[in-house]
Coordinates of N, CA, C and O and ligand atoms in Angstrom, one line a residue:
M1 N 17.3 -4.0 0.1 CA 17.2 -2.5 -0.4 C 16.6 -2.9 -2.2 O 16.0 -1.9 -2.8
K2 N 16.4 -4.4 -2.3 CA 16.2 -4.9 -3.8 C 14.5 -4.4 -3.8 O 13.8 -3.3 -4.8
S3 N 13.7 -4.3 -2.7 CA 12.1 -3.8 -3.1 C 12.2 -2.9 -3.0 O 11.4 -2.4 -3.8
L4 N 12.8 -1.9 -2.4 CA 13.1 -0.4 -2.6 C 13.6 0.0 -3.8 O 12.3 0.6 -4.2
R5 N 14.0 -0.7 -4.8 CA 14.4 0.4 -6.1 C 13.4 -0.3 -6.4 O 12.9 0.6 -8.0
S6 N 12.8 -1.5 -6.6 CA 11.8 -1.8 -7.4 C 10.4 -1.1 -7.0 O 9.2 -1.4 -7.5
F7 N 9.8 -0.5 -6.0 CA 8.8 0.0 -5.6 C 8.3 0.8 -6.6 O 8.8 1.7 -7.2
K8 N 6.8 0.7 -6.9 CA 6.7 1.5 -8.5 C 6.3 3.0 -7.4 O 6.1 3.9 -8.4
K9 N 6.1 3.4 -7.0 CA 6.0 4.8 -6.6 C 6.4 5.3 -5.1 O 7.2 4.2 -4.2
S10 N 7.0 6.7 -4.7 CA 7.5 6.6 -3.3 C 6.2 6.7 -2.6 O 5.0 6.2 -2.1
L11 N 7.3 6.4 -0.9 CA 6.4 6.0 0.2 C 6.4 7.3 1.3 O 7.3 7.4 1.6
W12 N 5.2 7.5 1.6 CA 5.0 8.4 2.6 C 4.7 8.1 3.8 O 3.3 7.4 4.0
V13 N 5.4 8.5 5.0 CA 5.2 7.9 6.1 C 4.5 9.2 6.9 O 5.0 10.1 7.2
Y14 N 3.6 8.6 7.9 CA 3.1 9.8 8.7 C 3.4 9.2 10.5 O 3.0 7.9 10.4
H15 N 3.8 9.9 11.0 CA 4.1 9.4 12.2 C 3.2 10.0 13.5 O 2.3 11.2 13.6
F16 N 2.6 9.0 14.6 CA 1.7 9.7 15.6 C 2.3 8.8 16.8 O 2.7 7.8 16.9
N17 N 2.3 9.6 17.4 CA 3.3 9.9 19.0 C 1.5 9.3 20.2 O 0.5 10.4 20.4
S18 N 1.4 8.1 20.5 CA 0.1 7.7 21.1 C 0.5 7.7 22.8 O -1.0 7.1 23.4
G19 N 1.3 7.8 22.9 CA 2.2 8.3 24.6 C 3.4 7.7 24.8 O 3.6 7.7 26.1
S20 N 4.3 8.0 23.8 CA 5.3 8.0 23.8 C 6.4 9.1 24.8 O 6.1 9.8 25.2
C21 N 7.5 8.6 25.2 CA 8.3 8.9 26.1 C 9.2 10.4 25.2 O 9.5 11.0 26.3
N22 N 9.0 10.0 24.3 CA 9.5 10.5 23.4 C 11.2 10.3 22.5 O 12.1 10.9 21.9
G23 N 11.6 9.3 23.4 CA 12.6 8.4 22.8 C 12.6 7.9 21.6 O 13.7 8.3 21.1
C24 N 11.6 7.6 21.6 CA 11.5 6.7 20.0 C 10.9 7.9 18.7 O 11.7 7.8 17.9
E25 N 10.9 9.0 19.3 CA 10.8 10.6 18.1 C 12.3 10.3 18.1 O 12.6 11.1 16.6
I26 N 13.3 10.6 19.2 CA 14.5 10.9 18.7 C 14.9 10.1 17.7 O 16.0 10.3 16.9
E27 N 14.8 9.0 18.3 CA 15.4 7.7 16.8 C 14.5 8.0 15.5 O 16.0 7.7 14.7
I28 N 13.5 8.1 15.7 CA 12.9 8.7 14.2 C 13.2 9.6 13.5 O 13.4 10.0 12.1
V29 N 13.7 10.8 14.1 CA 14.0 11.9 13.8 C 15.5 11.3 13.3 O 16.2 11.9 12.0
A30 N 16.4 10.7 13.9 CA 17.8 10.4 13.5 C 17.7 9.6 11.7 O 18.9 9.8 11.3
A31 N 16.5 8.8 12.0 CA 16.8 7.7 10.7 C 16.3 8.5 9.7 O 16.6 8.3 8.2
I32 N 15.7 9.8 9.9 CA 15.1 10.8 8.4 C 16.7 11.5 7.7 O 16.4 12.7 7.5
T33 N 17.8 11.9 9.0 CA 19.3 12.6 8.4 C 19.9 12.3 7.4 O 19.2 10.9 7.0
P34 N 20.6 13.1 7.1 CA 21.8 12.7 6.2 C 22.2 11.7 6.1 O 22.8 10.6 5.1
R35 N 23.0 10.9 7.2 CA 23.4 9.4 7.5 C 22.9 8.9 6.9 O 23.2 7.9 6.4
Y36 N 21.0 8.3 7.1 CA 20.6 7.3 6.7 C 20.2 7.4 5.3 O 19.4 6.9 4.5
D37 N 19.5 9.3 5.4 CA 18.8 10.1 4.2 C 17.9 9.0 3.1 O 18.1 8.3 1.8
P38 N 16.6 8.1 4.0 CA 15.9 7.7 3.6 C 14.9 8.0 2.2 O 14.6 7.5 1.5
E39 N 15.3 9.2 1.8 CA 13.9 10.3 0.5 C 15.1 9.7 -0.9 O 14.6 10.3 -1.7
R40 N 16.3 8.8 -0.5 CA 16.9 8.9 -1.7 C 15.7 7.4 -2.1 O 15.9 7.0 -3.8
F41 N 14.9 7.0 -1.6 CA 14.4 5.5 -2.1 C 12.8 6.2 -2.0 O 12.3 5.5 -2.3
G42 N 12.6 7.5 -1.9 CA 11.3 7.7 -1.9 C 10.9 7.9 -0.4 O 9.4 7.9 -0.5
I43 N 11.2 7.5 0.5 CA 10.8 7.2 1.7 C 10.8 9.0 2.4 O 11.6 9.4 2.7
R44 N 9.5 9.6 2.9 CA 9.5 10.5 3.5 C 8.8 10.9 4.6 O 7.3 10.0 4.2
L45 N 8.4 11.8 5.5 CA 7.5 11.8 6.4 C 6.3 12.9 5.7 O 7.3 13.8 5.3
V46 N 5.4 12.8 6.2 CA 4.3 13.8 5.4 C 3.4 14.3 6.4 O 3.6 13.7 7.6
G47 N 2.7 15.6 6.5 CA 2.0 15.9 7.9 C 0.8 15.9 8.0 O 0.1 16.1 8.9
S48 N 0.1 15.0 6.9 CA -1.2 14.5 6.9 C -1.7 13.0 6.6 O -0.4 12.7 6.0
P49 N -2.5 12.1 7.4 CA -2.1 10.7 7.1 C -3.1 10.5 5.8 O -3.0 9.5 5.6
R50 N -3.8 11.9 5.8 CA -4.5 11.6 4.2 C -3.5 11.4 2.9 O -4.1 10.7 2.1
H51 N -2.6 11.4 2.9 CA -1.3 11.4 2.2 C -0.3 10.2 2.4 O 0.9 10.2 1.7
A52 N -1.1 9.6 3.6 CA 0.5 8.9 3.8 C 0.0 7.5 3.6 O -1.5 7.0 3.2
D53 N 1.2 6.7 3.2 CA 1.2 4.7 2.9 C 0.9 3.7 4.1 O 0.5 3.4 4.3
V54 N 2.0 4.6 5.0 CA 2.6 3.6 6.6 C 2.2 4.8 7.8 O 2.6 6.1 7.3
M55 N 1.6 4.4 8.7 CA 1.6 4.9 10.0 C 3.1 4.8 10.8 O 2.3 3.3 11.5
L56 N 3.7 5.5 11.2 CA 4.4 4.9 12.1 C 4.4 5.5 13.7 O 3.6 6.5 14.1
V57 N 3.4 4.1 14.6 CA 3.2 4.7 15.8 C 4.2 4.7 17.0 O 4.9 3.3 17.3
T58 N 4.2 5.4 17.5 CA 5.1 5.0 19.1 C 4.7 5.2 20.5 O 3.6 6.4 20.3
G59 N 5.0 4.6 21.4 CA 4.4 4.6 22.8 C 3.2 3.5 23.2 O 2.1 2.9 22.0
P60 N 2.6 3.5 24.0 CA 1.5 2.9 23.9 C 0.0 3.6 24.1 O 0.7 5.0 23.6
V61 N -1.1 3.2 24.0 CA -2.1 4.2 23.6 C -2.8 4.2 25.4 O -3.2 3.6 25.9
T62 N -2.5 6.0 25.2 CA -3.0 6.4 26.1 C -4.9 6.5 26.1 O -5.4 7.2 24.9
R63 N -5.4 6.5 27.3 CA -7.2 7.2 27.2 C -7.5 7.7 26.3 O -8.1 8.2 25.1
K64 N -6.6 9.3 26.1 CA -6.6 10.5 26.0 C -6.4 10.4 24.1 O -7.0 10.8 23.4
M65 N -5.5 9.1 23.8 CA -5.2 9.4 22.4 C -6.2 8.7 21.6 O -5.8 8.7 20.0
E66 N -6.6 7.5 22.0 CA -7.0 6.2 21.6 C -8.4 6.8 20.9 O -8.2 6.6 19.1
P67 N -8.9 7.6 20.8 CA -10.2 8.2 20.2 C -9.4 8.7 18.6 O -9.1 8.5 17.5
R68 N -8.2 9.9 19.0 CA -7.0 10.0 17.8 C -6.6 9.3 17.1 O -6.6 9.5 16.0
L69 N -6.0 8.4 17.6 CA -5.7 7.1 16.8 C -6.9 6.8 15.9 O -6.3 6.6 15.1
R70 N -7.5 5.8 16.2 CA -8.8 5.8 15.5 C -8.8 6.3 14.6 O -9.1 5.9 12.9
R71 N -9.3 8.0 14.8 CA -9.7 8.9 14.0 C -8.7 8.6 12.4 O -8.5 8.9 11.5
V72 N -7.2 9.2 13.2 CA -6.3 9.1 11.9 C -6.2 7.9 11.3 O -5.7 8.0 10.1
Y73 N -6.6 6.7 11.9 CA -5.9 5.7 10.9 C -7.2 5.4 9.7 O -7.0 5.2 8.9
A74 N -8.2 5.9 10.3 CA -9.4 6.2 9.9 C -9.3 6.8 8.1 O -9.9 7.1 7.4
Q75 N -8.7 8.2 8.7 CA -8.2 9.3 7.8 C -7.1 8.4 6.6 O -7.1 9.0 5.4
M76 N -6.6 7.8 7.4 CA -5.2 7.2 5.8 C -6.0 6.8 4.5 O -7.2 5.4 4.9
P77 N -5.8 6.6 3.6 CA -6.3 5.9 2.3 C -5.3 4.4 2.4 O -4.7 4.2 2.5
D78 N -6.3 3.7 1.7 CA -6.7 1.9 1.5 C -5.4 2.2 0.2 O -5.8 2.7 -0.9
P79 N -4.0 1.1 -0.1 CA -4.0 0.2 1.4 C -3.1 0.9 2.2 O -2.6 2.0 1.6
K80 N -3.2 0.8 3.3 CA -2.1 1.0 4.6 C -1.4 0.3 5.3 O -1.9 -0.9 5.5
M81 N -0.3 0.8 5.8 CA 0.4 -0.2 6.7 C 0.3 0.8 8.0 O 1.2 2.0 8.3
V82 N 0.8 0.1 9.4 CA 0.7 0.6 10.0 C 2.0 -0.4 11.2 O 2.2 -1.1 11.0
V83 N 3.0 0.2 11.2 CA 4.4 -0.4 11.6 C 4.5 0.5 12.9 O 4.9 1.8 13.7
V84 N 4.4 0.2 14.2 CA 4.9 -0.1 15.5 C 6.2 0.3 16.0 O 7.1 -0.9 15.7
V85 N 7.0 1.2 16.5 CA 8.1 2.1 16.9 C 8.3 1.4 18.2 O 7.8 2.2 18.7
G86 N 9.3 0.1 18.6 CA 9.7 0.4 20.1 C 8.9 -0.5 21.0 O 7.3 -0.9 20.7
V87 N 8.8 -0.9 22.3 CA 8.6 -1.6 22.9 C 7.3 -1.6 23.5 O 6.3 -2.3 24.1
C88 N 6.9 0.0 23.8 CA 5.5 0.3 24.0 C 4.5 0.4 23.6 O 3.3 -0.3 23.9
G89 N 4.9 0.1 22.3 CA 3.4 0.0 21.2 C 2.8 -1.2 21.5 O 2.4 -1.9 21.1
S90 N 4.2 -2.6 21.3 CA 4.3 -3.6 20.7 C 3.3 -4.5 22.8 O 2.6 -5.4 22.1
S91 N 3.9 -3.7 23.5 CA 3.3 -4.8 24.8 C 3.1 -3.5 26.0 O 2.3 -3.9 26.6
G92 N 3.3 -2.5 25.8 CA 3.2 -1.3 27.0 C 4.0 -1.1 27.8 O 4.0 -0.4 28.5
S93 N 5.0 -2.0 27.7 CA 6.2 -2.2 28.3 C 6.4 -1.3 29.8 O 5.5 -2.5 30.9
P94 N 7.3 -0.6 30.5 CA 6.6 -0.7 31.8 C 5.6 0.0 31.9 O 5.2 0.4 33.1
F95 N 4.9 0.6 31.3 CA 3.9 1.3 31.6 C 2.4 0.9 31.2 O 1.0 1.2 31.9
Y96 N 2.5 -0.9 31.4 CA 1.5 -1.8 30.9 C 0.3 -1.6 31.7 O -0.4 -2.0 31.3
E97 N 0.8 -1.3 33.5 CA 0.1 -1.3 34.1 C -0.9 -0.5 34.3 O -1.3 0.2 35.6
S98 N -0.3 1.0 33.6 CA -1.0 2.1 34.3 C -2.2 2.2 33.9 O -2.8 2.0 33.0
Y99 N -2.9 2.9 34.6 CA -4.5 3.7 34.9 C -4.9 4.1 33.9 O -6.0 4.0 33.0
N100 N -3.7 4.8 33.0 CA -4.2 5.8 31.9 C -3.7 5.4 30.7 O -3.9 5.8 29.6
L101 N -3.8 4.1 30.8 CA -3.4 3.1 29.7 C -4.4 2.3 29.1 O -5.5 1.7 29.5
V102 N -5.0 2.5 27.2 CA -5.8 1.9 27.0 C -5.0 0.1 26.9 O -5.6 -0.9 26.8
G103 N -4.0 0.2 26.1 CA -3.1 -0.7 26.1 C -1.7 -0.7 24.9 O -1.8 0.6 24.7
P104 N -1.9 -1.8 24.4 CA -0.4 -1.8 23.0 C -1.4 -1.5 21.8 O -3.0 -1.5 22.2
V105 N -0.7 -0.8 20.6 CA -1.3 -0.6 19.4 C -2.7 -1.3 19.2 O -3.8 -0.9 18.5
D106 N -2.3 -2.4 18.8 CA -2.8 -3.5 18.4 C -4.1 -3.7 19.4 O -5.0 -4.6 18.4
Q107 N -4.5 -3.2 20.2 CA -5.7 -3.8 20.7 C -6.4 -2.0 20.3 O -8.0 -2.2 20.7
V108 N -5.7 -1.5 19.7 CA -6.9 -0.2 19.1 C -6.9 -0.4 17.8 O -8.1 -0.1 16.9
I109 N -5.8 -0.6 17.1 CA -6.1 -0.7 15.3 C -4.9 -1.7 14.9 O -3.9 -2.2 15.7
P110 N -5.2 -2.4 13.4 CA -4.6 -3.4 13.3 C -3.1 -2.9 12.6 O -2.6 -2.0 12.4
V111 N -2.3 -3.9 13.4 CA -0.1 -3.2 13.6 C 0.0 -4.4 12.2 O 0.1 -6.1 12.2
D112 N 0.6 -4.1 11.1 CA 1.5 -4.7 10.3 C 2.6 -5.0 10.3 O 3.4 -6.4 10.3
V113 N 3.6 -4.5 11.4 CA 5.0 -5.1 11.4 C 5.1 -4.1 12.9 O 4.9 -3.0 13.3
Y114 N 6.0 -4.8 13.4 CA 6.3 -4.4 15.3 C 8.6 -4.1 15.0 O 8.7 -4.9 14.0
V115 N 8.7 -3.1 15.2 CA 9.9 -2.9 15.6 C 10.4 -2.8 17.1 O 10.0 -2.4 17.9
P116 N 11.3 -3.8 17.4 CA 11.6 -4.4 19.5 C 12.7 -3.3 19.1 O 13.5 -2.3 18.7
G117 N 12.6 -2.4 20.7 CA 13.5 -1.8 20.9 C 13.0 -0.4 21.6 O 12.1 -0.4 22.1
C118 N 14.3 0.0 22.7 CA 13.7 1.1 24.0 C 14.9 1.7 23.5 O 15.4 1.8 24.7
P119 N 14.6 2.8 22.9 CA 14.4 2.8 21.8 C 14.4 2.3 21.0 O 16.0 1.7 21.0
P120 N 14.5 1.6 19.5 CA 15.2 0.8 18.4 C 16.1 2.0 17.6 O 15.7 3.1 17.6
R121 N 17.0 1.5 17.4 CA 18.0 2.1 16.3 C 17.2 2.5 15.1 O 16.5 1.9 14.7
P122 N 17.8 3.7 14.4 CA 17.1 3.8 13.3 C 17.2 2.7 12.2 O 16.4 2.9 11.0
E123 N 18.2 2.3 12.3 CA 18.4 1.1 11.3 C 17.1 0.2 11.3 O 16.9 -0.7 10.6
G124 N 16.9 0.1 12.5 CA 15.7 -0.6 12.8 C 14.6 -0.4 12.1 O 13.6 -1.4 11.9
I125 N 14.1 0.8 12.3 CA 13.2 1.9 12.3 C 12.7 1.7 10.7 O 11.9 1.5 9.7
L126 N 14.1 1.7 9.8 CA 13.9 1.8 8.9 C 14.2 0.2 8.1 O 13.0 0.3 6.8
Y127 N 14.4 -0.5 9.0 CA 14.0 -1.9 8.2 C 12.4 -1.9 8.2 O 12.0 -2.7 7.6
G128 N 11.7 -1.6 9.1 CA 10.6 -2.0 9.7 C 9.6 -0.9 8.6 O 8.8 -1.7 7.9
V129 N 10.2 -0.1 8.0 CA 9.6 0.3 6.8 C 9.8 -0.1 5.6 O 8.9 -0.3 4.6
V130 N 10.4 -0.6 5.3 CA 11.3 -1.6 4.2 C 10.1 -2.6 4.4 O 9.4 -3.3 3.4
K131 N 10.2 -3.5 5.2 CA 8.9 -4.6 5.5 C 7.6 -4.2 5.5 O 6.8 -5.0 5.1
A132 N 7.3 -2.5 5.9 CA 5.5 -2.6 5.0 C 5.6 -2.2 3.5 O 4.8 -2.7 3.5
V133 N 6.9 -1.9 3.0 CA 7.1 -1.5 1.7 C 6.8 -2.8 1.7 O 6.0 -3.5 0.0
E134 N 7.3 -4.2 1.5 CA 7.4 -5.3 1.0 C 5.5 -5.8 1.0 O 5.1 -6.7 0.0
K135 N 4.9 -5.8 2.3 CA 3.7 -6.1 2.5 C 3.1 -5.1 2.2 O 1.7 -5.8 1.2
L136 N 2.9 -4.2 1.4 CA 2.0 -3.1 0.8 C 1.8 -3.4 -0.8 O 1.5 -3.8 -1.8
E137 N 3.2 -4.5 -1.3 CA 3.5 -4.9 -2.5 C 2.5 -5.7 -2.4 O 2.1 -6.4 -3.6
Q138 N 2.7 -6.8 -1.8 CA 1.8 -8.1 -1.5 C 0.2 -7.7 -1.7 O -0.3 -8.4 -2.5
L139 N -0.2 -6.7 -1.3 CA -1.2 -6.2 -1.3 C -1.8 -5.8 -2.9 O -3.0 -5.7 -3.0
E140 N -0.5 -4.9 -3.2 CA -1.3 -4.3 -4.2 C -0.9 -5.6 -5.7 O -1.2 -5.1 -6.7
G141 N -0.5 -6.8 -5.5 CA -0.3 -7.6 -6.3 C 0.8 -7.7 -7.1 O 0.8 -8.2 -8.0
K142 N 2.0 -6.8 -6.7 CA 3.1 -6.4 -7.3 C 4.6 -7.8 -6.8 O 5.4 -8.0 -8.0
A143 N 4.0 -8.5 -5.8 CA 5.2 -8.9 -5.1 C 5.6 -10.4 -5.8 O 4.9 -10.6 -7.2
Ligands
LIG201 S1 9.8 1.8 23.7 FE1 11.9 3.0 25.1 S2 12.1 5.3 24.3 FE2 10.4 4.3 23.1 S3 8.2 5.7 23.9 FE3 9.2 3.6 25.3 S4 9.8 4.1 26.7 FE4 10.1 5.6 25.5

């Protein structure tokens, strides 16, 4: 939590579903409820990748979503972080051999933080975002 308090600006987060079953989405929504209240640290979801510091990606990457994921990643300003939420995005998980799958997220765009779980708990998702904050601080020479 120390790194959150010392972060010099709010952290805006964009969520992208590259082929999730929506289980991870339910946990992301849980993570932004008043029980966890990440907005008190300046962490909030935004509707445009052009405003985001961090992108949360859920699910493996389907063929249909691959070009969209590349485009959305390119729209984010630098420096930027990508956090993969759930084992589908890190390994393909049960969908690995699907005919419709390109593969895990890191076969399409660079990934900075992996949050394991199927789905991960809200605490795990927020911990992944905190790790992204720390990496962003290092990139900005503040750590
Ligand atoms: S990790 Fe689990 S909950 Fe998340 S998209 Fe994959 S199957 Fe669904």
